[in-house]
Amino acid sequence: MIAAIVLAAALAAKPSPTPVATPTPLPIAPLPVPQAQAGVPQTVTLQQAIDIAVAKSPVLASAFANYQLTQIPVEIARSAIFPNISANATISRSQNNRSSSAGGSSSGSGGTGSSGGGSIGNTFNSRGVSVDLRQLIFDGGKSIALIHQAQNNALAGSQTYQRALETLAFNVSQAYFTALQAQSTVHVDQEILKQAQTNENLTRAQVHAGTSARVDQITAHVPTVQAQVNLTRDQGALASALGAFANSIGLDPTVLVQPATTGTSNPSALLVPVLPYQQAVTRALALRPDYLSSQSAVAAAQYNVQAQRAGYLPTLNGNASVGTNSTLPNGSGFVSSNSIGATLSIPIFDQGLTRAQVQQAEQQLNLAQANAAQTRLGVELNVQQALVAVASNQAAVVQAQAAVASAQESLRGAQAQYRAGVTNLVTLLQAQTNYTQAESSLINAVYTLRQAEQQYVYAIGESSINPTSH
């Protein structure tokens, strides 16, 4: 107020026209202008945004790769119960060298003795063909336990991937409603600026008519400037929110895509059905993929203990072979060679390896059980906090609606009184400020409630979102 009086004194000393309020341009000239991308609608519903994210998000692609990796060990574990059949063909050539010597000696006036030697070589060719079969007969249930362990790990991987889908949908929904909130805030800022300019023009007319002091014109200009600043700031926040929304669905932040604006006659009405706490917890424990994954991990750890304990039991393997091999040195004279048998292996002492492996598996089971218990507690806490958030934010919307209605009525009264000259400009501006704050509070309350609803959906573990609810 002091600054306004000083400025009024300066204007009285040197009259000058009051500048006309114009919206300040959004300061994003150095940034690329958002452009439409082929195949991507410029305005999307929440369900469409989630569908785009599922198709394009690299985060989900990484989660899917991890899911695929958990499925492969099942086939590896199953291979132990199937027969192993192999075909073999051999051909060889060998040579043995045997040395021999012959000689004699003589004496006489006409000559001397002499000796001589040489070597004899034998070459052998060998050919053979065989088919070998090896089959596990009994291993104390180790292979079956390992198969069940791999299956439960695969199930846990599938459930973890399902939770990744839900997490992606939740993140998209949060960015979706944040962008909608930013859009609504900018719209309110534009209305506030228009109202401030209207008040300033009215005051200017009254000053010219001599019914108001010149200081009122300066005072009326201050809200216009503040509205311009707020509009510029919130336009920047909107650009950032839209970039974050595009990024959340796997697009470049400069792609032109924005959430669909959908109105509702009653913002405090819940768009998601909310259950009582105990029912909500029961549903969450039945649906939450991360909790189900922890249960699958416990089952896998239990089968691992069984598999390691089977190391104390004997192992029986059957084997058979059918083939033919040469018998003559030139590699001919084939004779069939068949065999069948079994091998029983009884563990007696393995340096304590099996005992250590059993202990390790038991501790892994304890860890999996502790993780499952902690996950259950987390689910219960998530549900409780989500229900509290929904209830409190719904109440906040109802309160904000009442505050807007009251502030709007007060503003209308102040405007009428100001036009009639019954009240002063300060009272009018205060009423306008109260209405502005009430409008902003309502916007924040509504979209905080929408985000709380999505937090509840995420806490429950719902696998899909009804697009008609948004």
PDB file of N, CA, C and O in Angstrom, residues 130-175:
ATOM      1  N   SER A 130      26.915 -96.263 -32.647  1.00  0.00           N
ATOM      2  CA  SER A 130      26.106 -96.677 -31.504  1.00  0.00           C
ATOM      3  C   SER A 130      25.080 -95.608 -31.167  1.00  0.00           C
ATOM      4  O   SER A 130      25.249 -94.431 -31.490  1.00  0.00           O
ATOM      5  N   VAL A 131      24.018 -96.024 -30.521  1.00  0.00           N
ATOM      6  CA  VAL A 131      22.993 -95.141 -29.969  1.00  0.00           C
ATOM      7  C   VAL A 131      22.887 -95.438 -28.486  1.00  0.00           C
ATOM      8  O   VAL A 131      22.654 -96.596 -28.089  1.00  0.00           O
ATOM      9  N   ASP A 132      23.050 -94.386 -27.658  1.00  0.00           N
ATOM     10  CA  ASP A 132      23.066 -94.559 -26.205  1.00  0.00           C
ATOM     11  C   ASP A 132      21.842 -93.892 -25.583  1.00  0.00           C
ATOM     12  O   ASP A 132      21.431 -92.797 -25.987  1.00  0.00           O
ATOM     13  N   LEU A 133      21.289 -94.528 -24.602  1.00  0.00           N
ATOM     14  CA  LEU A 133      20.130 -94.021 -23.878  1.00  0.00           C
ATOM     15  C   LEU A 133      20.455 -93.980 -22.387  1.00  0.00           C
ATOM     16  O   LEU A 133      20.959 -94.961 -21.822  1.00  0.00           O
ATOM     17  N   ARG A 134      20.146 -92.829 -21.768  1.00  0.00           N
ATOM     18  CA  ARG A 134      20.334 -92.705 -20.314  1.00  0.00           C
ATOM     19  C   ARG A 134      19.065 -92.103 -19.729  1.00  0.00           C
ATOM     20  O   ARG A 134      18.567 -91.083 -20.216  1.00  0.00           O
ATOM     21  N   GLN A 135      18.512 -92.728 -18.714  1.00  0.00           N
ATOM     22  CA  GLN A 135      17.243 -92.308 -18.116  1.00  0.00           C
ATOM     23  C   GLN A 135      17.358 -92.307 -16.596  1.00  0.00           C
ATOM     24  O   GLN A 135      17.794 -93.290 -15.993  1.00  0.00           O
ATOM     25  N   LEU A 136      16.935 -91.171 -16.003  1.00  0.00           N
ATOM     26  CA  LEU A 136      16.876 -91.098 -14.551  1.00  0.00           C
ATOM     27  C   LEU A 136      15.682 -91.910 -14.066  1.00  0.00           C
ATOM     28  O   LEU A 136      14.569 -91.744 -14.549  1.00  0.00           O
ATOM     29  N   ILE A 137      15.913 -92.773 -13.098  1.00  0.00           N
ATOM     30  CA  ILE A 137      14.845 -93.608 -12.545  1.00  0.00           C
ATOM     31  C   ILE A 137      14.409 -93.094 -11.177  1.00  0.00           C
ATOM     32  O   ILE A 137      13.217 -92.948 -10.908  1.00  0.00           O
ATOM     33  N   PHE A 138      15.350 -92.770 -10.341  1.00  0.00           N
ATOM     34  CA  PHE A 138      15.012 -92.295  -8.992  1.00  0.00           C
ATOM     35  C   PHE A 138      16.144 -91.408  -8.477  1.00  0.00           C
ATOM     36  O   PHE A 138      17.317 -91.768  -8.597  1.00  0.00           O
ATOM     37  N   ASP A 139      15.754 -90.242  -7.942  1.00  0.00           N
ATOM     38  CA  ASP A 139      16.759 -89.369  -7.331  1.00  0.00           C
ATOM     39  C   ASP A 139      16.250 -88.753  -6.028  1.00  0.00           C
ATOM     40  O   ASP A 139      16.654 -87.664  -5.640  1.00  0.00           O
ATOM     41  N   GLY A 140      15.326 -89.485  -5.384  1.00  0.00           N
ATOM     42  CA  GLY A 140      14.808 -88.998  -4.113  1.00  0.00           C
ATOM     43  C   GLY A 140      13.816 -87.857  -4.249  1.00  0.00           C
ATOM     44  O   GLY A 140      13.537 -87.164  -3.265  1.00  0.00           O
ATOM     45  N   GLY A 141      13.289 -87.617  -5.458  1.00  0.00           N
ATOM     46  CA  GLY A 141      12.344 -86.521  -5.681  1.00  0.00           C
ATOM     47  C   GLY A 141      13.004 -85.191  -5.935  1.00  0.00           C
ATOM     48  O   GLY A 141      12.315 -84.160  -5.982  1.00  0.00           O
ATOM     49  N   LYS A 142      14.321 -85.173  -6.126  1.00  0.00           N
ATOM     50  CA  LYS A 142      15.024 -83.903  -6.318  1.00  0.00           C
ATOM     51  C   LYS A 142      14.591 -83.208  -7.608  1.00  0.00           C
ATOM     52  O   LYS A 142      14.319 -82.002  -7.613  1.00  0.00           O
ATOM     53  N   SER A 143      14.507 -83.965  -8.699  1.00  0.00           N
ATOM     54  CA  SER A 143      14.158 -83.344  -9.983  1.00  0.00           C
ATOM     55  C   SER A 143      12.746 -82.775  -9.960  1.00  0.00           C
ATOM     56  O   SER A 143      12.498 -81.666 -10.453  1.00  0.00           O
ATOM     57  N   ILE A 144      11.818 -83.532  -9.360  1.00  0.00           N
ATOM     58  CA  ILE A 144      10.439 -83.041  -9.280  1.00  0.00           C
ATOM     59  C   ILE A 144      10.384 -81.774  -8.431  1.00  0.00           C
ATOM     60  O   ILE A 144       9.683 -80.802  -8.770  1.00  0.00           O
ATOM     61  N   ALA A 145      11.108 -81.766  -7.328  1.00  0.00           N
ATOM     62  CA  ALA A 145      11.119 -80.581  -6.467  1.00  0.00           C
ATOM     63  C   ALA A 145      11.714 -79.378  -7.188  1.00  0.00           C
ATOM     64  O   ALA A 145      11.214 -78.249  -7.053  1.00  0.00           O
ATOM     65  N   LEU A 146      12.758 -79.599  -7.971  1.00  0.00           N
ATOM     66  CA  LEU A 146      13.363 -78.505  -8.727  1.00  0.00           C
ATOM     67  C   LEU A 146      12.407 -77.981  -9.805  1.00  0.00           C
ATOM     68  O   LEU A 146      12.403 -76.776 -10.104  1.00  0.00           O
ATOM     69  N   ILE A 147      11.603 -78.873 -10.390  1.00  0.00           N
ATOM     70  CA  ILE A 147      10.614 -78.436 -11.373  1.00  0.00           C
ATOM     71  C   ILE A 147       9.569 -77.548 -10.699  1.00  0.00           C
ATOM     72  O   ILE A 147       9.218 -76.471 -11.207  1.00  0.00           O
ATOM     73  N   HIS A 148       9.081 -77.988  -9.545  1.00  0.00           N
ATOM     74  CA  HIS A 148       8.095 -77.173  -8.816  1.00  0.00           C
ATOM     75  C   HIS A 148       8.700 -75.837  -8.381  1.00  0.00           C
ATOM     76  O   HIS A 148       8.017 -74.801  -8.405  1.00  0.00           O
ATOM     77  N   GLN A 149       9.950 -75.862  -8.004  1.00  0.00           N
ATOM     78  CA  GLN A 149      10.618 -74.609  -7.618  1.00  0.00           C
ATOM     79  C   GLN A 149      10.668 -73.651  -8.812  1.00  0.00           C
ATOM     80  O   GLN A 149      10.344 -72.463  -8.683  1.00  0.00           O
ATOM     81  N   ALA A 150      11.052 -74.173  -9.972  1.00  0.00           N
ATOM     82  CA  ALA A 150      11.131 -73.327 -11.168  1.00  0.00           C
ATOM     83  C   ALA A 150       9.754 -72.811 -11.568  1.00  0.00           C
ATOM     84  O   ALA A 150       9.608 -71.653 -11.986  1.00  0.00           O
ATOM     85  N   GLN A 151       8.729 -73.650 -11.441  1.00  0.00           N
ATOM     86  CA  GLN A 151       7.375 -73.217 -11.792  1.00  0.00           C
ATOM     87  C   GLN A 151       6.895 -72.090 -10.885  1.00  0.00           C
ATOM     88  O   GLN A 151       6.265 -71.125 -11.337  1.00  0.00           O
ATOM     89  N   ASN A 152       7.184 -72.202  -9.593  1.00  0.00           N
ATOM     90  CA  ASN A 152       6.776 -71.147  -8.667  1.00  0.00           C
ATOM     91  C   ASN A 152       7.579 -69.874  -8.886  1.00  0.00           C
ATOM     92  O   ASN A 152       7.047 -68.766  -8.740  1.00  0.00           O
ATOM     93  N   ASN A 153       8.842 -70.011  -9.230  1.00  0.00           N
ATOM     94  CA  ASN A 153       9.622 -68.820  -9.569  1.00  0.00           C
ATOM     95  C   ASN A 153       9.094 -68.160 -10.837  1.00  0.00           C
ATOM     96  O   ASN A 153       9.065 -66.927 -10.948  1.00  0.00           O
ATOM     97  N   ALA A 154       8.668 -68.988 -11.791  1.00  0.00           N
ATOM     98  CA  ALA A 154       8.080 -68.440 -13.015  1.00  0.00           C
ATOM     99  C   ALA A 154       6.766 -67.726 -12.709  1.00  0.00           C
ATOM    100  O   ALA A 154       6.473 -66.663 -13.265  1.00  0.00           O
ATOM    101  N   LEU A 155       5.972 -68.305 -11.818  1.00  0.00           N
ATOM    102  CA  LEU A 155       4.717 -67.663 -11.428  1.00  0.00           C
ATOM    103  C   LEU A 155       4.997 -66.339 -10.718  1.00  0.00           C
ATOM    104  O   LEU A 155       4.310 -65.339 -10.958  1.00  0.00           O
ATOM    105  N   ALA A 156       6.010 -66.337  -9.853  1.00  0.00           N
ATOM    106  CA  ALA A 156       6.390 -65.092  -9.174  1.00  0.00           C
ATOM    107  C   ALA A 156       6.843 -64.044 -10.187  1.00  0.00           C
ATOM    108  O   ALA A 156       6.528 -62.853 -10.047  1.00  0.00           O
ATOM    109  N   GLY A 157       7.553 -64.479 -11.215  1.00  0.00           N
ATOM    110  CA  GLY A 157       7.983 -63.547 -12.252  1.00  0.00           C
ATOM    111  C   GLY A 157       6.803 -62.969 -13.016  1.00  0.00           C
ATOM    112  O   GLY A 157       6.790 -61.777 -13.341  1.00  0.00           O
ATOM    113  N   SER A 158       5.811 -63.817 -13.284  1.00  0.00           N
ATOM    114  CA  SER A 158       4.606 -63.339 -13.970  1.00  0.00           C
ATOM    115  C   SER A 158       3.857 -62.329 -13.113  1.00  0.00           C
ATOM    116  O   SER A 158       3.370 -61.303 -13.604  1.00  0.00           O
ATOM    117  N   GLN A 159       3.772 -62.597 -11.818  1.00  0.00           N
ATOM    118  CA  GLN A 159       3.077 -61.681 -10.906  1.00  0.00           C
ATOM    119  C   GLN A 159       3.845 -60.377 -10.735  1.00  0.00           C
ATOM    120  O   GLN A 159       3.243 -59.298 -10.627  1.00  0.00           O
ATOM    121  N   THR A 160       5.156 -60.453 -10.737  1.00  0.00           N
ATOM    122  CA  THR A 160       5.956 -59.235 -10.665  1.00  0.00           C
ATOM    123  C   THR A 160       5.742 -58.378 -11.907  1.00  0.00           C
ATOM    124  O   THR A 160       5.664 -57.141 -11.835  1.00  0.00           O
ATOM    125  N   TYR A 161       5.636 -59.024 -13.052  1.00  0.00           N
ATOM    126  CA  TYR A 161       5.375 -58.281 -14.290  1.00  0.00           C
ATOM    127  C   TYR A 161       3.995 -57.638 -14.252  1.00  0.00           C
ATOM    128  O   TYR A 161       3.806 -56.505 -14.711  1.00  0.00           O
ATOM    129  N   GLN A 162       3.010 -58.361 -13.686  1.00  0.00           N
ATOM    130  CA  GLN A 162       1.669 -57.792 -13.559  1.00  0.00           C
ATOM    131  C   GLN A 162       1.686 -56.547 -12.670  1.00  0.00           C
ATOM    132  O   GLN A 162       1.020 -55.550 -12.960  1.00  0.00           O
ATOM    133  N   ARG A 163       2.484 -56.590 -11.606  1.00  0.00           N
ATOM    134  CA  ARG A 163       2.587 -55.410 -10.743  1.00  0.00           C
ATOM    135  C   ARG A 163       3.277 -54.267 -11.475  1.00  0.00           C
ATOM    136  O   ARG A 163       2.958 -53.086 -11.252  1.00  0.00           O
ATOM    137  N   ALA A 164       4.214 -54.605 -12.349  1.00  0.00           N
ATOM    138  CA  ALA A 164       4.862 -53.563 -13.153  1.00  0.00           C
ATOM    139  C   ALA A 164       3.845 -52.880 -14.071  1.00  0.00           C
ATOM    140  O   ALA A 164       3.904 -51.666 -14.279  1.00  0.00           O
ATOM    141  N   LEU A 165       2.903 -53.664 -14.602  1.00  0.00           N
ATOM    142  CA  LEU A 165       1.830 -53.080 -15.408  1.00  0.00           C
ATOM    143  C   LEU A 165       0.996 -52.117 -14.571  1.00  0.00           C
ATOM    144  O   LEU A 165       0.662 -51.004 -15.006  1.00  0.00           O
ATOM    145  N   GLU A 166       0.655 -52.539 -13.365  1.00  0.00           N
ATOM    146  CA  GLU A 166      -0.144 -51.693 -12.486  1.00  0.00           C
ATOM    147  C   GLU A 166       0.626 -50.434 -12.078  1.00  0.00           C
ATOM    148  O   GLU A 166       0.044 -49.347 -11.986  1.00  0.00           O
ATOM    149  N   THR A 167       1.918 -50.598 -11.830  1.00  0.00           N
ATOM    150  CA  THR A 167       2.736 -49.437 -11.469  1.00  0.00           C
ATOM    151  C   THR A 167       2.798 -48.442 -12.619  1.00  0.00           C
ATOM    152  O   THR A 167       2.716 -47.225 -12.415  1.00  0.00           O
ATOM    153  N   LEU A 168       2.936 -48.959 -13.831  1.00  0.00           N
ATOM    154  CA  LEU A 168       2.946 -48.079 -14.994  1.00  0.00           C
ATOM    155  C   LEU A 168       1.621 -47.335 -15.121  1.00  0.00           C
ATOM    156  O   LEU A 168       1.594 -46.121 -15.355  1.00  0.00           O
ATOM    157  N   ALA A 169       0.509 -48.052 -14.958  1.00  0.00           N
ATOM    158  CA  ALA A 169      -0.812 -47.410 -15.035  1.00  0.00           C
ATOM    159  C   ALA A 169      -0.967 -46.354 -13.944  1.00  0.00           C
ATOM    160  O   ALA A 169      -1.529 -45.278 -14.187  1.00  0.00           O
ATOM    161  N   PHE A 170      -0.459 -46.660 -12.762  1.00  0.00           N
ATOM    162  CA  PHE A 170      -0.551 -45.691 -11.662  1.00  0.00           C
ATOM    163  C   PHE A 170       0.259 -44.445 -11.966  1.00  0.00           C
ATOM    164  O   PHE A 170      -0.209 -43.317 -11.769  1.00  0.00           O
ATOM    165  N   ASN A 171       1.484 -44.618 -12.447  1.00  0.00           N
ATOM    166  CA  ASN A 171       2.322 -43.464 -12.771  1.00  0.00           C
ATOM    167  C   ASN A 171       1.705 -42.611 -13.877  1.00  0.00           C
ATOM    168  O   ASN A 171       1.756 -41.372 -13.835  1.00  0.00           O
ATOM    169  N   VAL A 172       1.116 -43.267 -14.865  1.00  0.00           N
ATOM    170  CA  VAL A 172       0.463 -42.529 -15.944  1.00  0.00           C
ATOM    171  C   VAL A 172      -0.730 -41.746 -15.394  1.00  0.00           C
ATOM    172  O   VAL A 172      -0.944 -40.580 -15.756  1.00  0.00           O
ATOM    173  N   SER A 173      -1.506 -42.377 -14.512  1.00  0.00           N
ATOM    174  CA  SER A 173      -2.680 -41.693 -13.962  1.00  0.00           C
ATOM    175  C   SER A 173      -2.274 -40.478 -13.136  1.00  0.00           C
ATOM    176  O   SER A 173      -2.942 -39.429 -13.184  1.00  0.00           O
ATOM    177  N   GLN A 174      -1.177 -40.587 -12.386  1.00  0.00           N
ATOM    178  CA  GLN A 174      -0.725 -39.444 -11.594  1.00  0.00           C
ATOM    179  C   GLN A 174      -0.299 -38.291 -12.508  1.00  0.00           C
ATOM    180  O   GLN A 174      -0.642 -37.120 -12.270  1.00  0.00           O
ATOM    181  N   ALA A 175       0.445 -38.620 -13.562  1.00  0.00           N
ATOM    182  CA  ALA A 175       0.864 -37.578 -14.506  1.00  0.00           C
ATOM    183  C   ALA A 175      -0.348 -37.008 -15.254  1.00  0.00           C
ATOM    184  O   ALA A 175      -0.391 -35.811 -15.559  1.00  0.00           O
TER     185      ALA A 175
END
